[in-house]
């Protein structure tokens, strides 16, 4: 089993080192245009925040899994966990925001000891789409999490779960031994209480990340293949598949460099640049809140420690008016969201 | 002077064949695009056929392109290898089936 970059004391555990790699080499030598140059060519620089639609809150970097591609560098050894005090500050914003989606992520958000209380309180705000990003295996890992499917149902939670492939080999290679079998069991349990069933209002969507140095194919085609295989082999239903491109940061960047795929992957991202995807990039309608309450344009910027370009830096100072129109902070990792059909936490964009 | 006959970078220049004959190049790429659209066969099935044919005609550009395409489509390495064995079986069989011609000839000429 691999360990987090932090545990390994890898130089890539430092976000500054990651940004150095992304700014130097092929980009400094001019072999490839920087992201800023590229979006300038299509008249889309600078990117500016529009009205907030999605509030994404990271409840902590602790996770029961250590996936090879994880952009959070999450794992059992990560101790960064949102405190009740910061949760209260988030709840103030949740109650007043006009955002239609609240998106809880991690690590495994369920591992935050105050997860249930926070969900109870946030649910009262009546936000239209309340997402919990569950890695599925957490629902099988320990008895104390076994009742979570019922808890999700009670709060009308929209469950979004990672599933890199419909075969055991590919899934376990990316996410760890035994992950596929536990995920299948968890999906069956979710189906049994109505999640993901055709016409059911209990939404269950899956997230597909490529298991290597390549871009995802067409989201609709992949969804069709996933649906057929999971139903034929396991009688499992789900609603939609979100195809998400792996961004070249954290553990995926480590993998790209170690496998000598970094330059080819960056070339592939730049070649697949799609100006139509830029129009809808998630950073322009999303705000990402870190475990310690700081604000970022997206989850990836959070991991690279690139805070919002605004006077408002922390959830305790939240001001929707001041944040709207801010210039989005970008670097070369942003090519991951603008390649091909585009990529976001809600799947493709163009 | 170029030291090898094949350069991986040339794959990305495929579209440039239209530079010297735009009309035929455009017709070819239009046809190519339509062929790979889903029809009676899925795009996934067509990708696997392309991979098998690529090995039969031993085109390094096509092998590169359709291995990558297969990975993007979620095609597993087991599926890819099975497709190659189909190609290899047909190719090997094509040689061997000519053995009937050899046998016919021997039977006719030999005492």
Short mmCIF file of C-alpha atoms in Angstrom, two decimals:
data_model
loop_
_atom_site.label_atom_id
_atom_site.label_comp_id
_atom_site.label_asym_id
_atom_site.label_seq_id
_atom_site.Cartn_x
_atom_site.Cartn_y
_atom_site.Cartn_z
CA UNK A 1 0.00 0.00 0.00
CA UNK A 2 1.34 3.44 -0.91
CA UNK A 3 1.54 6.20 1.70
CA UNK A 4 0.80 9.91 1.44
CA UNK A 5 3.48 12.26 0.13
CA UNK A 6 3.45 13.87 3.57
CA UNK A 7 4.19 10.58 5.29
CA UNK A 8 6.95 9.84 2.79
CA UNK A 9 8.32 13.35 3.40
CA UNK A 10 8.39 13.76 -0.38
CA UNK A 11 9.39 17.17 -1.74
CA UNK A 12 6.07 17.15 -3.59
CA UNK A 13 4.25 17.33 -0.25
CA UNK A 14 5.23 20.99 -0.47
CA UNK A 15 2.81 22.91 -2.70
CA UNK A 16 5.49 25.48 -3.56
CA UNK A 17 7.62 22.72 -5.07
CA UNK A 18 4.65 21.55 -7.15
CA UNK A 19 4.09 25.08 -8.43
CA UNK A 20 7.78 25.38 -9.30
CA UNK A 21 7.56 22.23 -11.41
CA UNK A 22 4.40 23.48 -13.11
CA UNK A 23 5.95 26.86 -13.89
CA UNK A 24 9.40 25.74 -15.03
CA UNK A 25 10.63 23.13 -17.53
CA UNK A 26 8.63 22.95 -20.75
CA UNK A 27 6.64 26.05 -19.80
CA UNK A 28 9.63 28.22 -18.95
CA UNK A 29 11.53 27.09 -22.04
CA UNK A 30 8.57 28.16 -24.16
CA UNK A 31 7.90 24.68 -25.58
CA UNK A 32 4.35 24.99 -24.29
CA UNK A 33 2.34 28.17 -23.63
CA UNK A 34 1.46 28.93 -20.02
CA UNK A 35 -2.22 28.72 -19.13
CA UNK A 36 -2.36 32.51 -18.90
CA UNK A 37 -0.89 32.85 -22.41
CA UNK A 38 -3.28 30.25 -23.78
CA UNK A 39 -6.48 31.78 -22.42
CA UNK A 40 -5.22 35.20 -23.51
CA UNK A 41 -5.01 33.88 -27.08
CA UNK A 42 -8.74 33.18 -26.98
CA UNK A 43 -9.50 36.47 -25.19
CA UNK A 44 -10.51 34.78 -21.95
CA UNK A 45 -7.94 36.25 -19.58
CA UNK A 46 -8.51 37.03 -16.79
CA UNK A 47 -11.07 34.53 -15.59
CA UNK A 48 -13.49 36.18 -13.20
CA UNK A 49 -15.80 34.72 -10.56
CA UNK A 50 -19.48 34.87 -11.41
CA UNK A 51 -22.39 34.46 -9.01
CA UNK A 52 -21.71 31.73 -6.45
CA UNK A 53 -23.57 28.51 -7.26
CA UNK A 54 -21.55 25.80 -5.53
CA UNK A 55 -20.09 25.96 -2.04
CA UNK A 56 -17.61 23.11 -1.61
CA UNK A 57 -16.38 22.43 1.90
CA UNK A 58 -13.44 20.18 2.69
CA UNK A 59 -14.03 18.60 6.10
CA UNK A 60 -10.50 17.24 6.39
CA UNK A 61 -7.73 15.41 4.61
CA UNK A 62 -8.03 12.19 6.65
CA UNK A 63 -9.10 9.20 4.56
CA UNK A 64 -9.25 5.43 5.00
CA UNK A 65 -7.82 5.04 1.47
CA UNK A 66 -4.57 6.10 -0.15
CA UNK A 67 -5.35 6.37 -3.86
CA UNK A 68 -2.49 6.68 -6.34
CA UNK A 69 -3.93 9.71 -8.11
CA UNK A 70 -5.26 11.64 -5.08
CA UNK A 71 -4.93 15.41 -5.54
CA UNK A 72 -5.54 15.95 -1.82
CA UNK A 73 -2.71 13.63 -0.75
CA UNK A 74 -5.28 12.23 1.66
CA UNK A 75 -4.73 9.20 3.85
CA UNK A 76 -5.03 7.77 7.35
CA UNK A 77 -1.97 9.75 8.48
CA UNK A 78 -3.44 13.17 7.58
CA UNK A 79 -4.66 14.90 10.73
CA UNK A 80 -6.08 18.09 9.21
CA UNK A 81 -9.73 18.06 10.30
CA UNK A 82 -12.29 20.89 10.35
CA UNK A 83 -13.11 21.96 13.90
CA UNK A 84 -16.66 22.63 15.22
CA UNK A 85 -15.76 26.32 15.43
CA UNK A 86 -14.98 26.50 11.70
CA UNK A 87 -18.07 24.39 10.98
CA UNK A 88 -20.20 26.97 12.80
CA UNK A 89 -18.68 29.69 10.63
CA UNK A 90 -19.49 27.61 7.53
CA UNK A 91 -23.07 27.10 8.75
CA UNK A 92 -23.58 30.86 8.99
CA UNK A 93 -22.66 31.12 5.31
CA UNK A 94 -24.69 28.05 4.31
CA UNK A 95 -27.80 29.65 5.85
CA UNK A 96 -27.37 32.90 3.96
CA UNK A 97 -25.86 31.88 0.63
CA UNK A 98 -27.74 31.88 -2.63
CA UNK A 99 -25.72 28.88 -3.82
CA UNK A 100 -27.88 26.01 -5.09
CA UNK A 101 -25.30 23.30 -4.23
CA UNK A 102 -23.49 22.41 -1.04
CA UNK A 103 -20.70 19.91 -1.67
CA UNK A 104 -18.93 18.17 1.25
CA UNK A 105 -15.62 16.56 0.45
CA UNK A 106 -12.35 15.41 2.01
CA UNK A 107 -10.42 13.01 2.49
CA UNK A 108 -13.34 10.97 3.63
CA UNK A 109 -15.70 13.66 5.00
CA UNK A 110 -17.47 11.01 7.08
CA UNK A 111 -14.29 10.62 9.18
CA UNK A 112 -14.69 14.09 10.64
CA UNK A 113 -16.01 13.33 14.17
CA UNK A 114 -18.61 16.12 13.82
CA UNK A 115 -19.78 15.08 10.35
CA UNK A 116 -23.29 13.99 11.38
CA UNK A 117 -23.97 17.07 13.48
CA UNK A 118 -22.74 19.28 10.64
CA UNK A 119 -24.94 17.53 8.07
CA UNK A 120 -27.95 17.78 10.44
CA UNK A 121 -27.44 21.52 10.78
CA UNK A 122 -26.60 22.21 7.14
CA UNK A 123 -29.66 20.22 6.01
CA UNK A 124 -31.90 22.71 7.84
CA UNK A 125 -30.75 25.45 5.43
CA UNK A 126 -32.72 23.65 2.70
CA UNK A 127 -30.10 23.93 -0.04
CA UNK A 128 -31.40 22.37 -3.24
CA UNK A 129 -28.53 19.96 -3.93
CA UNK A 130 -26.65 18.67 -0.88
CA UNK A 131 -23.72 16.50 -2.01
CA UNK A 132 -21.52 14.23 0.09
CA UNK A 133 -18.50 12.82 -1.76
CA UNK A 134 -18.23 9.36 -0.28
CA UNK A 135 -15.47 6.97 -1.28
CA UNK A 136 -17.91 4.04 -0.65
CA UNK A 137 -15.39 1.88 1.23
CA UNK A 138 -15.79 4.06 4.33
CA UNK A 139 -19.38 2.75 4.54
CA UNK A 140 -17.93 -0.77 4.92
CA UNK A 141 -14.79 -0.07 6.89
CA UNK A 142 -15.96 0.24 10.47
CA UNK A 143 -19.25 -0.54 12.26
CA UNK A 144 -19.63 3.09 13.28
CA UNK A 145 -20.17 4.01 9.60
CA UNK A 146 -22.53 1.18 8.69
CA UNK A 147 -25.70 3.23 9.26
CA UNK A 148 -24.55 6.08 7.02
CA UNK A 149 -26.62 5.05 3.96
CA UNK A 150 -29.77 5.47 6.08
CA UNK A 151 -28.41 8.75 7.46
CA UNK A 152 -27.82 10.00 3.91
CA UNK A 153 -31.36 9.04 2.93
CA UNK A 154 -32.87 10.81 5.92
CA UNK A 155 -31.13 14.04 4.87
CA UNK A 156 -31.81 13.59 1.16
CA UNK A 157 -28.08 13.63 0.49
CA UNK A 158 -26.89 13.39 -3.10
CA UNK A 159 -24.15 10.75 -2.92
CA UNK A 160 -21.23 11.15 -5.34
CA UNK A 161 -18.70 8.31 -5.26
CA UNK A 162 -15.47 7.45 -7.01
CA UNK A 163 -15.34 4.38 -9.21
CA UNK A 164 -12.44 4.35 -11.67
CA UNK A 165 -13.54 1.22 -13.52
CA UNK A 166 -16.09 -1.58 -13.57
CA UNK A 167 -13.36 -4.19 -13.19
CA UNK A 168 -11.60 -5.20 -9.99
CA UNK A 169 -8.09 -5.03 -11.44
CA UNK A 170 -8.21 -1.44 -12.64
CA UNK A 171 -10.08 -0.19 -9.58
CA UNK A 172 -7.81 -1.81 -7.01
CA UNK A 173 -4.69 -0.71 -8.84
CA UNK A 174 -5.69 2.92 -8.50
CA UNK A 175 -7.47 2.85 -5.13
CA UNK A 176 -5.92 -0.05 -3.21
CA UNK A 177 -6.47 -3.78 -2.72
CA UNK A 178 -10.00 -4.75 -1.78
CA UNK A 179 -11.51 -1.38 -2.73
CA UNK A 180 -13.52 -2.80 -5.63
CA UNK A 181 -15.29 -5.49 -3.59
CA UNK A 182 -16.09 -3.07 -0.76
CA UNK A 183 -17.34 -0.47 -3.24
CA UNK A 184 -19.64 -3.00 -4.92
CA UNK A 185 -21.04 -4.01 -1.53
CA UNK A 186 -21.61 -0.35 -0.60
CA UNK A 187 -23.30 0.38 -3.93
CA UNK A 188 -25.63 -2.61 -3.43
CA UNK A 189 -26.57 -1.32 0.02
CA UNK A 190 -27.25 2.15 -1.38
CA UNK A 191 -29.37 0.63 -4.17
CA UNK A 192 -31.27 -1.44 -1.59
CA UNK A 193 -32.58 1.72 0.12
CA UNK A 194 -33.39 3.42 -3.18
CA UNK A 195 -30.19 5.27 -4.06
CA UNK A 196 -29.36 5.31 -7.76
CA UNK A 197 -32.46 3.39 -8.80
CA UNK A 198 -34.17 4.48 -12.02
CA UNK A 199 -36.66 7.30 -11.28
CA UNK A 200 -35.59 7.42 -7.63
CA UNK A 201 -35.11 10.94 -6.21
CA UNK A 202 -32.22 9.59 -4.09
CA UNK A 203 -29.33 10.55 -6.33
CA UNK A 204 -26.28 8.37 -6.66
CA UNK A 205 -23.63 9.45 -9.17
CA UNK A 206 -20.24 7.94 -9.84
CA UNK A 207 -16.96 9.69 -10.58
CA UNK A 208 -14.54 8.26 -13.11
CA UNK A 209 -10.87 9.27 -13.08
CA UNK A 210 -8.57 7.72 -15.67
CA UNK A 211 -6.26 5.16 -14.09
CA UNK A 212 -3.11 6.43 -15.77
CA UNK A 213 -1.51 9.16 -17.84
CA UNK A 214 -4.36 9.64 -20.29
CA UNK A 215 -7.47 11.79 -20.60
CA UNK A 216 -11.00 10.51 -20.13
CA UNK A 217 -13.07 9.61 -23.16
CA UNK A 218 -16.58 10.83 -23.88
CA UNK A 219 -18.55 11.01 -20.61
CA UNK A 220 -21.82 9.72 -22.12
CA UNK A 221 -20.13 6.70 -23.73
CA UNK A 222 -18.29 5.86 -20.52
CA UNK A 223 -21.53 6.19 -18.54
CA UNK A 224 -23.21 3.74 -20.91
CA UNK A 225 -20.36 1.23 -20.54
CA UNK A 226 -20.28 1.59 -16.74
CA UNK A 227 -24.06 1.16 -16.49
CA UNK A 228 -24.08 -1.94 -18.65
CA UNK A 229 -21.14 -3.61 -16.90
CA UNK A 230 -22.24 -2.81 -13.33
CA UNK A 231 -25.80 -3.96 -14.05
CA UNK A 232 -24.80 -7.11 -15.97
CA UNK A 233 -22.17 -8.19 -13.44
CA UNK A 234 -23.63 -7.00 -10.14
CA UNK A 235 -27.18 -5.77 -10.75
CA UNK A 236 -26.09 -2.28 -9.66
CA UNK A 237 -27.81 0.93 -10.70
CA UNK A 238 -26.60 4.52 -10.56
CA UNK A 239 -27.73 7.77 -12.15
CA UNK A 240 -24.86 9.62 -13.82
CA UNK A 241 -21.15 9.22 -14.37
CA UNK A 242 -18.89 12.26 -14.02
CA UNK A 243 -15.71 11.88 -16.07
CA UNK A 244 -13.00 13.92 -14.37
CA UNK A 245 -9.54 14.60 -15.76
CA UNK A 246 -6.66 14.02 -13.36
CA UNK A 247 -4.93 17.32 -12.67
CA UNK A 248 -1.12 17.30 -12.56
CA UNK A 249 -0.75 18.04 -8.86
CA UNK A 250 0.08 16.15 -5.67
CA UNK A 251 0.18 12.35 -5.95
CA UNK A 252 -0.82 12.32 -9.62
CA UNK A 253 2.03 14.73 -10.36
CA UNK A 254 4.33 12.42 -8.39
CA UNK A 255 3.12 9.50 -10.52
CA UNK A 256 3.58 11.44 -13.77
CA UNK A 257 7.15 12.35 -12.89
CA UNK A 258 8.08 8.89 -11.59
CA UNK A 259 6.65 7.19 -14.69
CA UNK A 260 8.31 9.74 -17.01
CA UNK A 261 4.92 10.77 -18.36
CA UNK A 262 4.86 14.37 -17.07
CA UNK A 263 5.86 16.19 -20.27
CA UNK A 264 3.73 14.05 -22.58
CA UNK A 265 0.74 14.46 -20.27
CA UNK A 266 1.13 18.24 -20.16
CA UNK A 267 1.45 18.27 -23.98
CA UNK A 268 -1.75 16.22 -24.23
CA UNK A 269 -3.59 18.66 -21.94
CA UNK A 270 -2.38 21.70 -23.89
CA UNK A 271 -3.16 20.12 -27.27
CA UNK A 272 -6.66 19.28 -26.07
CA UNK A 273 -7.25 22.87 -24.87
CA UNK A 274 -10.87 23.80 -25.54
CA UNK A 275 -11.92 27.47 -25.26
CA UNK A 276 -15.58 26.39 -24.89
CA UNK A 277 -14.68 24.54 -21.70
CA UNK A 278 -13.03 27.70 -20.34
CA UNK A 279 -16.40 29.49 -20.42
CA UNK A 280 -17.79 27.06 -17.87
CA UNK A 281 -14.83 26.22 -15.62
CA UNK A 282 -16.03 25.48 -12.09
CA UNK A 283 -13.78 28.04 -10.40
CA UNK A 284 -16.01 30.79 -11.78
CA UNK A 285 -19.12 29.62 -9.91
CA UNK A 286 -17.60 27.64 -7.02
CA UNK A 287 -15.93 28.51 -3.77
CA UNK A 288 -13.76 25.94 -2.01
CA UNK A 289 -13.42 26.11 1.78
CA UNK A 290 -10.48 24.32 3.36
CA UNK A 291 -10.56 22.35 6.62
CA UNK A 292 -9.22 25.46 8.42
CA UNK A 293 -11.75 27.80 6.83
CA UNK A 294 -9.66 29.51 4.17
CA UNK A 295 -11.17 30.25 0.77
CA UNK A 296 -9.96 29.07 -2.64
CA UNK A 297 -11.27 29.22 -6.21
CA UNK A 298 -11.34 25.41 -6.37
CA UNK A 299 -10.26 22.28 -4.52
CA UNK A 300 -7.09 22.06 -6.64
CA UNK A 301 -6.03 25.62 -5.76
CA UNK A 302 -6.67 24.69 -2.13
CA UNK A 303 -4.19 21.83 -2.38
CA UNK A 304 -1.66 24.12 -4.08
CA UNK A 305 -2.18 26.73 -1.36
CA UNK A 306 -3.28 29.37 -3.89
CA UNK A 307 -5.85 31.43 -1.94
CA UNK A 308 -8.59 33.56 -3.50
CA UNK A 309 -7.52 36.90 -4.89
CA UNK A 310 -9.81 38.92 -2.60
CA UNK A 311 -9.79 40.94 0.60
CA UNK A 312 -11.95 38.15 1.97
CA UNK A 313 -9.67 35.22 2.75
CA UNK A 314 -11.53 33.24 5.41
CA UNK A 315 -15.06 31.87 5.80
CA UNK A 316 -15.43 33.99 8.97
CA UNK A 317 -15.11 37.13 6.79
CA UNK A 318 -17.39 35.79 4.05
CA UNK A 319 -18.93 38.44 1.83
CA UNK A 320 -20.57 37.25 -1.38
CA UNK A 321 -20.52 40.74 -2.88
CA UNK A 322 -16.77 41.20 -2.34
CA UNK A 323 -15.95 37.74 -3.69
CA UNK A 324 -18.00 38.10 -6.88
CA UNK A 325 -15.95 39.36 -9.80
CA UNK A 326 -12.63 38.40 -8.22
CA UNK A 327 -9.84 37.36 -10.58
CA UNK A 328 -9.39 33.59 -10.55
CA UNK A 329 -5.91 32.41 -9.58
CA UNK A 330 -4.48 30.10 -12.25
CA UNK A 331 -1.41 28.07 -13.05
CA UNK A 332 -0.57 25.31 -15.52
CA UNK A 333 -2.64 22.72 -13.59
CA UNK A 334 -5.72 24.57 -14.89
CA UNK A 335 -5.17 22.96 -18.30
CA UNK A 336 -6.68 19.85 -16.68
CA UNK A 337 -10.08 21.56 -16.49
CA UNK A 338 -10.01 22.93 -20.06
CA UNK A 339 -8.86 19.85 -21.98
CA UNK A 340 -11.26 18.11 -24.35
CA UNK A 341 -14.80 18.32 -23.08
CA UNK A 342 -13.50 20.05 -19.94
CA UNK A 343 -13.55 18.78 -16.39
CA UNK A 344 -15.09 19.79 -13.09
CA UNK A 345 -16.29 18.15 -9.88
CA UNK A 346 -19.63 17.82 -11.72
CA UNK A 347 -18.07 16.17 -14.76
CA UNK A 348 -17.52 17.54 -18.27
CA UNK A 349 -18.19 21.15 -19.18
CA UNK A 350 -18.44 21.65 -22.95
CA UNK B 1 19.45 13.25 -42.44
CA UNK B 2 16.64 11.57 -40.51
CA UNK B 3 17.97 8.50 -38.68
CA UNK B 4 14.70 6.58 -38.40
CA UNK B 5 11.76 6.01 -40.73
CA UNK B 6 9.18 6.63 -37.99
CA UNK B 7 8.95 9.64 -35.64
CA UNK B 8 6.19 9.61 -32.95
CA UNK B 9 5.80 13.36 -33.45
CA UNK B 10 4.65 12.73 -37.04
CA UNK B 11 1.41 11.19 -35.79
CA UNK B 12 0.26 14.63 -34.66
CA UNK B 13 0.98 15.95 -38.17
CA UNK B 14 -1.36 13.46 -39.85
CA UNK B 15 -3.78 16.25 -40.72
CA UNK B 16 -1.08 17.94 -42.78
CA UNK B 17 -1.52 15.43 -45.60
CA UNK B 18 -4.38 17.71 -46.65
CA UNK B 19 -1.87 20.50 -47.32
CA UNK B 20 -0.90 18.94 -50.66
CA UNK B 21 -4.38 17.89 -51.67
CA UNK B 22 -7.02 19.66 -49.67
CA UNK B 23 -10.05 18.22 -51.45
CA UNK B 24 -9.06 14.56 -51.10
CA UNK B 25 -7.62 15.11 -47.61
CA UNK B 26 -10.87 16.64 -46.45
CA UNK B 27 -12.88 13.80 -47.94
CA UNK B 28 -10.63 11.25 -46.26
CA UNK B 29 -10.84 12.82 -42.79
CA UNK B 30 -14.57 13.32 -43.10
CA UNK B 31 -14.93 9.64 -44.00
CA UNK B 32 -12.55 8.61 -41.21
CA UNK B 33 -14.54 10.56 -38.64
CA UNK B 34 -17.85 9.08 -39.79
CA UNK B 35 -16.47 5.53 -39.76
CA UNK B 36 -15.64 5.78 -36.07
CA UNK B 37 -19.02 7.17 -35.01
CA UNK B 38 -21.32 4.78 -33.16
CA UNK B 39 -23.60 2.89 -35.52
CA UNK B 40 -24.46 -0.79 -35.62
CA UNK B 41 -21.17 -1.15 -33.70
CA UNK B 42 -20.27 0.92 -30.65
CA UNK B 43 -17.32 3.35 -30.67
CA UNK B 44 -15.68 1.00 -28.19
CA UNK B 45 -16.00 -2.00 -30.50
CA UNK B 46 -14.65 0.05 -33.41
CA UNK B 47 -11.68 1.12 -31.31
CA UNK B 48 -10.83 -2.53 -30.58
CA UNK B 49 -11.14 -3.45 -34.27
CA UNK B 50 -8.85 -0.54 -35.13
CA UNK B 51 -6.31 -1.73 -32.58
CA UNK B 52 -6.34 -5.27 -33.99
CA UNK B 53 -6.02 -4.02 -37.58
CA UNK B 54 -3.22 -1.66 -36.52
CA UNK B 55 -1.23 -4.68 -35.38
CA UNK B 56 -2.05 -6.62 -38.52
CA UNK B 57 -0.78 -3.85 -40.76
CA UNK B 58 1.99 -3.13 -38.21
CA UNK B 59 1.45 0.60 -38.24
CA UNK B 60 3.25 2.13 -35.22
CA UNK B 61 1.24 5.34 -35.47
CA UNK B 62 -2.04 3.43 -35.35
CA UNK B 63 -0.86 1.18 -32.50
CA UNK B 64 0.07 4.27 -30.49
CA UNK B 65 -3.18 6.03 -31.31
CA UNK B 66 -5.56 3.14 -30.66
CA UNK B 67 -3.84 1.91 -27.50
CA UNK B 68 -4.34 5.41 -26.08
CA UNK B 69 -7.87 5.58 -27.44
CA UNK B 70 -8.68 2.23 -25.84
CA UNK B 71 -7.38 3.31 -22.45
CA UNK B 72 -9.47 6.47 -22.64
CA UNK B 73 -12.54 4.37 -23.38
CA UNK B 74 -11.93 2.09 -20.40
CA UNK B 75 -10.91 -0.86 -22.55
CA UNK B 76 -8.90 -3.23 -20.37
CA UNK B 77 -5.51 -4.70 -21.24
CA UNK B 78 -7.14 -8.15 -21.27
CA UNK B 79 -9.61 -6.99 -23.94
CA UNK B 80 -6.80 -5.41 -25.95
CA UNK B 81 -4.69 -8.56 -25.86
CA UNK B 82 -7.64 -10.75 -26.88
CA UNK B 83 -8.28 -8.47 -29.85
CA UNK B 84 -4.61 -8.86 -30.85
CA UNK B 85 -4.87 -12.62 -30.68
CA UNK B 86 -7.84 -12.46 -33.04
CA UNK B 87 -5.64 -10.45 -35.43
CA UNK B 88 -2.75 -12.88 -34.96
CA UNK B 89 -5.00 -15.92 -35.48
CA UNK B 90 -6.39 -14.53 -38.74
CA UNK B 91 -2.94 -13.52 -39.90
CA UNK B 92 -1.43 -16.90 -38.99
CA UNK B 93 -4.45 -18.71 -40.39
CA UNK B 94 -4.12 -16.79 -43.64
CA UNK B 95 -0.63 -18.22 -44.08
CA UNK B 96 -1.61 -21.69 -43.05
CA UNK B 97 -4.75 -21.92 -45.17
CA UNK B 98 -2.49 -21.50 -48.24
CA UNK B 99 -1.09 -24.83 -47.19
CA UNK B 100 -4.09 -26.37 -48.92
CA UNK B 101 -2.81 -24.91 -52.19
CA UNK B 102 0.62 -26.38 -51.44
CA UNK B 103 -0.91 -29.76 -50.66
CA UNK B 104 -2.99 -29.66 -53.84
CA UNK B 105 0.11 -28.95 -55.89
CA UNK B 106 2.15 -31.66 -54.21
CA UNK B 107 -0.64 -34.19 -54.63
CA UNK B 108 -0.92 -33.37 -58.32
CA UNK B 109 2.80 -33.47 -59.12
CA UNK B 110 4.22 -35.96 -56.71
CA UNK B 111 4.02 -39.69 -57.44
#
